[in-house]
PDB file of C-alpha atoms in Angstrom:
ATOM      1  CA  UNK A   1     -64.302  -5.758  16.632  1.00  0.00           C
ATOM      2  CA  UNK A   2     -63.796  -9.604  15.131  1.00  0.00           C
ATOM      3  CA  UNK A   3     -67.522  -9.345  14.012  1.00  0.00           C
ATOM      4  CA  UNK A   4     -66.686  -5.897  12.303  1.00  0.00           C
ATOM      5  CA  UNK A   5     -63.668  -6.669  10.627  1.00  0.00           C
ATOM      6  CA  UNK A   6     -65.158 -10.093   9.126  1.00  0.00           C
ATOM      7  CA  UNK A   7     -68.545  -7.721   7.756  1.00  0.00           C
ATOM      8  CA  UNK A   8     -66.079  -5.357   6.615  1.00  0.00           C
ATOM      9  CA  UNK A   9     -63.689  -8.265   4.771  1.00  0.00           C
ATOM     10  CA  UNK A  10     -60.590  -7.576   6.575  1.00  0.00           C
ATOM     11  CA  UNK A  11     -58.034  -9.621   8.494  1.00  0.00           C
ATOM     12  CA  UNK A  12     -58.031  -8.970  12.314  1.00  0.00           C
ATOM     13  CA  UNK A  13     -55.525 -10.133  15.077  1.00  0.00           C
ATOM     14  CA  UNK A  14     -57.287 -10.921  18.682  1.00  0.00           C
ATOM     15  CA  UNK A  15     -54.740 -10.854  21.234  1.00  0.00           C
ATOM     16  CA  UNK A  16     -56.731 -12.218  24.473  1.00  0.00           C
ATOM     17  CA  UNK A  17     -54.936 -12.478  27.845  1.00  0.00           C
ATOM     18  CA  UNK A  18     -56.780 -14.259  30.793  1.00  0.00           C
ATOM     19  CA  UNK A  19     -54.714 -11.933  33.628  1.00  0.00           C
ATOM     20  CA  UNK A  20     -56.896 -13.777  36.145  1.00  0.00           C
ATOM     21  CA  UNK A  21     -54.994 -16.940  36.452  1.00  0.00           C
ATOM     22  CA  UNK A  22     -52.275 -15.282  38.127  1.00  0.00           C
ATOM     23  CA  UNK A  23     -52.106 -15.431  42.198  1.00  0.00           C
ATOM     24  CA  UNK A  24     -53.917 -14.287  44.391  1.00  0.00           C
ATOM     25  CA  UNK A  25     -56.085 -16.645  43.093  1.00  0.00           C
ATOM     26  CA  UNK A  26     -60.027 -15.113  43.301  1.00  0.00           C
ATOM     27  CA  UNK A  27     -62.252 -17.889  42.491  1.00  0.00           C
ATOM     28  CA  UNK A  28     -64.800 -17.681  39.413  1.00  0.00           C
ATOM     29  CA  UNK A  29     -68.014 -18.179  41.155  1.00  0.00           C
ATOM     30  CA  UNK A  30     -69.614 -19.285  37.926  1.00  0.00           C
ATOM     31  CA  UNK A  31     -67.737 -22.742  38.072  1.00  0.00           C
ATOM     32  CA  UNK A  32     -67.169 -22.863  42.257  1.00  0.00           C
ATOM     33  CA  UNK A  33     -69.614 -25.658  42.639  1.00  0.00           C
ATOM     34  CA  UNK A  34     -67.555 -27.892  40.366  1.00  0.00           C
ATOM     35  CA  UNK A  35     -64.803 -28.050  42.972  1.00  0.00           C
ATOM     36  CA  UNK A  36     -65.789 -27.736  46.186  1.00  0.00           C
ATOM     37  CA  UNK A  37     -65.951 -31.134  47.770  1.00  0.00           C
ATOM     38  CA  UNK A  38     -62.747 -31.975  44.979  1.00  0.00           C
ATOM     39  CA  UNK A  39     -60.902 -31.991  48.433  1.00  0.00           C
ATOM     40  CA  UNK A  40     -58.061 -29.386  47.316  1.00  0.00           C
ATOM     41  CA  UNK A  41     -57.045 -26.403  49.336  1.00  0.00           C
ATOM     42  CA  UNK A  42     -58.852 -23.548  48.916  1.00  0.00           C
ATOM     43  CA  UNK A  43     -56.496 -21.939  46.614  1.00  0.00           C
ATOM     44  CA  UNK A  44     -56.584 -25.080  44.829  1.00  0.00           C
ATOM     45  CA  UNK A  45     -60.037 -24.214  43.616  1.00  0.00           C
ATOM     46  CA  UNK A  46     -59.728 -20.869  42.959  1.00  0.00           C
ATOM     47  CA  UNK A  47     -57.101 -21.800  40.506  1.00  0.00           C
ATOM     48  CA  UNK A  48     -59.285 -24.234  38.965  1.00  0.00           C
ATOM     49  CA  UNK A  49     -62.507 -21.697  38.543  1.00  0.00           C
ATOM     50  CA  UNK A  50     -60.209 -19.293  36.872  1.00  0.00           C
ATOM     51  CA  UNK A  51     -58.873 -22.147  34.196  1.00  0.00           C
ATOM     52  CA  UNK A  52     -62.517 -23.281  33.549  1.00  0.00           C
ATOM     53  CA  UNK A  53     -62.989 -19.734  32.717  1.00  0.00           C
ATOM     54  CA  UNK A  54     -60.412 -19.329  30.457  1.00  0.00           C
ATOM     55  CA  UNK A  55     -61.723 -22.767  28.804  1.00  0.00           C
ATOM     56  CA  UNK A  56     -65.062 -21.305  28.525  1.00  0.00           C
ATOM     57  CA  UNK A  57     -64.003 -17.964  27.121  1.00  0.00           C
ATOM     58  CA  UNK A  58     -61.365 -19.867  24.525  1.00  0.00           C
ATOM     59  CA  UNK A  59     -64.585 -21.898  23.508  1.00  0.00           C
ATOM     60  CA  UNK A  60     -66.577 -18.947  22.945  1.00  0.00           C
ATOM     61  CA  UNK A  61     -64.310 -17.126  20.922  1.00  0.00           C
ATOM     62  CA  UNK A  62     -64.274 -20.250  18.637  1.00  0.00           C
ATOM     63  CA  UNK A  63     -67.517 -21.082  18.469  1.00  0.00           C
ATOM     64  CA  UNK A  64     -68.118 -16.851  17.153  1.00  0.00           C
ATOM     65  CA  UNK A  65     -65.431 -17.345  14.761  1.00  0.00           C
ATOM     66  CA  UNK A  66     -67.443 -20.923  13.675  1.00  0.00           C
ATOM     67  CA  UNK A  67     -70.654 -18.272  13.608  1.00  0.00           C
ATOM     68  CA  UNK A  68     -68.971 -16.470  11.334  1.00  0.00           C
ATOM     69  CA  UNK A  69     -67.504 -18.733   8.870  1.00  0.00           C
ATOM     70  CA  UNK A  70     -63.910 -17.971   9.284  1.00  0.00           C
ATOM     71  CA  UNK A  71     -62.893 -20.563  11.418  1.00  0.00           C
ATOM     72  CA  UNK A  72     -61.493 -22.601   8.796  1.00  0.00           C
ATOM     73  CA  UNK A  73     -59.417 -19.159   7.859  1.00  0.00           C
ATOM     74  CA  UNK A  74     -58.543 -18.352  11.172  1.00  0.00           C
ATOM     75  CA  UNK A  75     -55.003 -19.737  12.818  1.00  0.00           C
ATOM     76  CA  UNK A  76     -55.474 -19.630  16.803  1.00  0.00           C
ATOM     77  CA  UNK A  77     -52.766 -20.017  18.926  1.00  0.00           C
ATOM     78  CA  UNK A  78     -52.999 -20.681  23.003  1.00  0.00           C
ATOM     79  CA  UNK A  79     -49.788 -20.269  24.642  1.00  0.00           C
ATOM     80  CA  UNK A  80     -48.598 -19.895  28.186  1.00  0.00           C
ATOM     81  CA  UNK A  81     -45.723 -16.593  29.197  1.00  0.00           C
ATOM     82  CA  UNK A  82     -44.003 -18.760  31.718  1.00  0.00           C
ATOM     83  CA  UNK A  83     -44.837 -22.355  33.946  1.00  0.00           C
ATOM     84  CA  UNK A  84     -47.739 -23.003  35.766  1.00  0.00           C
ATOM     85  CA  UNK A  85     -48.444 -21.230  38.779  1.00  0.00           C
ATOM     86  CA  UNK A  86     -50.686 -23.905  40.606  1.00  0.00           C
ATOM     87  CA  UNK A  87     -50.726 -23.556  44.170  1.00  0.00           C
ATOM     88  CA  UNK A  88     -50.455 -27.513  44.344  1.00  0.00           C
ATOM     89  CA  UNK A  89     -47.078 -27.766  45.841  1.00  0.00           C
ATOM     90  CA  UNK A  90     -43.313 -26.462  46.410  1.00  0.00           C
ATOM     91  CA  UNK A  91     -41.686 -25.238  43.226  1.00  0.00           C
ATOM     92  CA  UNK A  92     -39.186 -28.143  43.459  1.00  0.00           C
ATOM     93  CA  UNK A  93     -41.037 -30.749  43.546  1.00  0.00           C
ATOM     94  CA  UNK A  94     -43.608 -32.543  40.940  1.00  0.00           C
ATOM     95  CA  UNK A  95     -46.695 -30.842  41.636  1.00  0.00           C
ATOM     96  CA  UNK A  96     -48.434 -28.190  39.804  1.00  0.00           C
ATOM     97  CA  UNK A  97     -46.804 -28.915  36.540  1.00  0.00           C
ATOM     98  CA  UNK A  98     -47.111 -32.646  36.231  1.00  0.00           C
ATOM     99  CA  UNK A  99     -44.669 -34.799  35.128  1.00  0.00           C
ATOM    100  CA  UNK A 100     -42.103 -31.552  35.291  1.00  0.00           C
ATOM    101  CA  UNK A 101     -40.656 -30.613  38.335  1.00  0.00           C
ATOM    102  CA  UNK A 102     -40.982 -27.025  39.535  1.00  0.00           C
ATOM    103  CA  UNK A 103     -43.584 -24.037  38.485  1.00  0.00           C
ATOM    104  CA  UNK A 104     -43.616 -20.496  37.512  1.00  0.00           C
ATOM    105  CA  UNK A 105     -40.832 -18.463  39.180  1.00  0.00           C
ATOM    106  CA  UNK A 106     -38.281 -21.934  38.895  1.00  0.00           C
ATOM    107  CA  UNK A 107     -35.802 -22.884  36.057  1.00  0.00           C
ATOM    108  CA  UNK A 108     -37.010 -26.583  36.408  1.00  0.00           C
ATOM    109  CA  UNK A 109     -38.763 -27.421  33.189  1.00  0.00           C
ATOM    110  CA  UNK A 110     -42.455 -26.892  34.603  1.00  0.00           C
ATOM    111  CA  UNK A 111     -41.247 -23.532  35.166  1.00  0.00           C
ATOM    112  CA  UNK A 112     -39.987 -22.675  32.045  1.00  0.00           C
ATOM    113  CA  UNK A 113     -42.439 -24.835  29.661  1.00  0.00           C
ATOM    114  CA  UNK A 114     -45.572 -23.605  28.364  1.00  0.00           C
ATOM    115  CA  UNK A 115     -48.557 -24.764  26.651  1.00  0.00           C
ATOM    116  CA  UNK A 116     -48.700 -24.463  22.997  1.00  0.00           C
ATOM    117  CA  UNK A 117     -51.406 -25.198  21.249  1.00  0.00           C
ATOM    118  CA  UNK A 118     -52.598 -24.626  17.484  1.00  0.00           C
ATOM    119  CA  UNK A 119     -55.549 -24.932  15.857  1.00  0.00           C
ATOM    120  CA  UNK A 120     -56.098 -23.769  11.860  1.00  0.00           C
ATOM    121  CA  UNK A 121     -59.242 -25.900  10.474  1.00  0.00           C
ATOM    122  CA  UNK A 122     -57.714 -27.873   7.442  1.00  0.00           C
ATOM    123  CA  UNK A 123     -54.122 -26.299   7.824  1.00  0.00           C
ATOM    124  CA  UNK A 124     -53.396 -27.861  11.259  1.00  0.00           C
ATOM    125  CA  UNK A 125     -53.988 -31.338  11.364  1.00  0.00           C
ATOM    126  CA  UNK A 126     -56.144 -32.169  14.473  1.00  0.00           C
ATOM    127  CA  UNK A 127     -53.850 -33.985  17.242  1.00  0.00           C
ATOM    128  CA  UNK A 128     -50.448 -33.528  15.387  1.00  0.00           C
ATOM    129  CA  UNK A 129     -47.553 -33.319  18.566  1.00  0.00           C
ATOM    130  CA  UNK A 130     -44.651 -31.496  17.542  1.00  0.00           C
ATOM    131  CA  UNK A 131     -41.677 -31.844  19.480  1.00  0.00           C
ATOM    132  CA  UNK A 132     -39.933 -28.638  18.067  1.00  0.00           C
ATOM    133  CA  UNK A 133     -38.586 -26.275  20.425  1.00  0.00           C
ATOM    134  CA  UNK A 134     -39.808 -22.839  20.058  1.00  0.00           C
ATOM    135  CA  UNK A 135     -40.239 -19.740  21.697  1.00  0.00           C
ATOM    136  CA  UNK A 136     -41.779 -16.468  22.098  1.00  0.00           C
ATOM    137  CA  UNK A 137     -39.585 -14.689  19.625  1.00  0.00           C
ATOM    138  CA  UNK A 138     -40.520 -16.826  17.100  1.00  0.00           C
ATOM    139  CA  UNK A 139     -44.166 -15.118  16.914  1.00  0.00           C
ATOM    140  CA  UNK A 140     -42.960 -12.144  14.775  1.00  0.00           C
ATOM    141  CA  UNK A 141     -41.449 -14.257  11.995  1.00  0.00           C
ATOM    142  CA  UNK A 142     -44.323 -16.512  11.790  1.00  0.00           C
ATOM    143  CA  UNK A 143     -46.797 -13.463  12.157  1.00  0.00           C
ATOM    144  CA  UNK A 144     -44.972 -11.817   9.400  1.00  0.00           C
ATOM    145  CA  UNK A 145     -44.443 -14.893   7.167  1.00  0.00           C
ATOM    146  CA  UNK A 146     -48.557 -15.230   7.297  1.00  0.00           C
ATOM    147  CA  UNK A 147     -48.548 -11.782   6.397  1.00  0.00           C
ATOM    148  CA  UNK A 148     -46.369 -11.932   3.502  1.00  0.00           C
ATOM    149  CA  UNK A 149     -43.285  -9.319   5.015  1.00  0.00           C
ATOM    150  CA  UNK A 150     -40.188  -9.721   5.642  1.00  0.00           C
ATOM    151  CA  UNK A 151     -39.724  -9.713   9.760  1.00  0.00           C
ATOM    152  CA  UNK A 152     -37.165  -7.020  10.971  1.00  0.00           C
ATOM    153  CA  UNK A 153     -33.768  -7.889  10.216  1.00  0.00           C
ATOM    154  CA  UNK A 154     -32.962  -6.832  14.549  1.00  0.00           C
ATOM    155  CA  UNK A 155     -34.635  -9.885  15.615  1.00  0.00           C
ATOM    156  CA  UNK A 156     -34.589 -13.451  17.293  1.00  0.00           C
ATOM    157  CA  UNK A 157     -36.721 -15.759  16.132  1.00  0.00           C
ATOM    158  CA  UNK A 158     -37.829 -18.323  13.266  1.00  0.00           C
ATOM    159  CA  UNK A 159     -41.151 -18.959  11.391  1.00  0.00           C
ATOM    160  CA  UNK A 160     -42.857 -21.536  12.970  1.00  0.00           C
ATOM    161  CA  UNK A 161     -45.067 -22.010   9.936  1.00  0.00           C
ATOM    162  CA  UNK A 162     -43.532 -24.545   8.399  1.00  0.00           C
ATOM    163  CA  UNK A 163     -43.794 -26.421  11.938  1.00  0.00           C
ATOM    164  CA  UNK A 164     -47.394 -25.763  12.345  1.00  0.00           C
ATOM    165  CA  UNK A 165     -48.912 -26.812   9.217  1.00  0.00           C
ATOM    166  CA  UNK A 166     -46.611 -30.198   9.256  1.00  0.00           C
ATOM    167  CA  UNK A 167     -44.215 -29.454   6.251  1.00  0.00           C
ATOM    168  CA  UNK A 168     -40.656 -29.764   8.368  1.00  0.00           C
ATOM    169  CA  UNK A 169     -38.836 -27.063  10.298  1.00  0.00           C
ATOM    170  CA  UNK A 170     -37.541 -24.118   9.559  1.00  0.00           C
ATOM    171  CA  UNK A 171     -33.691 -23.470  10.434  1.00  0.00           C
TER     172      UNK A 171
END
């Protein structure tokens, strides 16, 4: 639908979720062989297939939105819904969520804190760290800021705009 809504000159939104890193963890036999004598648990491995697999299909989706010259219109965002959920340890200790203590399912930060990463050719610069805290609410009123509405007036949540393309933080 990306390729038909570029042809046809309209904006899209691609919501992708990659289910499949969630336990029981089923490994990707496409990517197996990189991990087998990694000496990890089983488990271990599975876990790893299925993030190589998410890599590969993140990559993909780029590299068709490079194919179709709107990359450098496109904003992408990778985020996680909770902590990691590894099976590299016991939730309390410093394991599956290196250098945070705990994982998905805890209140310790690595089970609360979640990958966030941008990337808008020529809006984003490449490498930039914030260290703004954010959360999921604040996807509506930077959704709807890109847009150019007004979010609804019921909810939580800031633009992260502002944040993402390096010119301060909204309050």
């Amino acid at each position: 639908r990306v390729t038909e809504a570029v042809e046809a000159g309209k904006p899209f939104y691609l919501y992708m979720s990659h289910y499949a890193v969630h336990a029981p963890f089923h490994s990707d036999p496409r990517f197996a062989a990189h991990y087998k004598d990694s000496g990890k648990p089983a488990a271990a491995q599975a876990f790893a297939t299925l993030i190589e697999g998410m890599d590969k299909s993140l990559g993909d989706i780029l590299d068709h939105l490079g194919a179709l010259g709107v990359a450098e219109n496109t904003l992408v965002l990778f985020l996680g819904d909770n902590g990691s959920d590894a099976p590299l340890g016991h939730q309390h200790a410093v394991a599956c969520a290196a250098p945070l203590r705990g994982k998905k399912g805890a209140t310790y930060e690595g089970g609360i804190r979640v990958p966030f990463v941008a990337r808008w050719p020529g809006r984003i610069k490449a490498g930039t760290v914030s260290d703004h805290v954010s959360c999921f609410q604040d996807m509506m009123p930077t959704f709807a800021q890109l847009a150019g509405v007004d979010p609804p007036k019921d909810i939580d949540g800031i633009s992260l705009l502002p944040t993402l393309t390096g010119k301060g933080v909204q309050e």
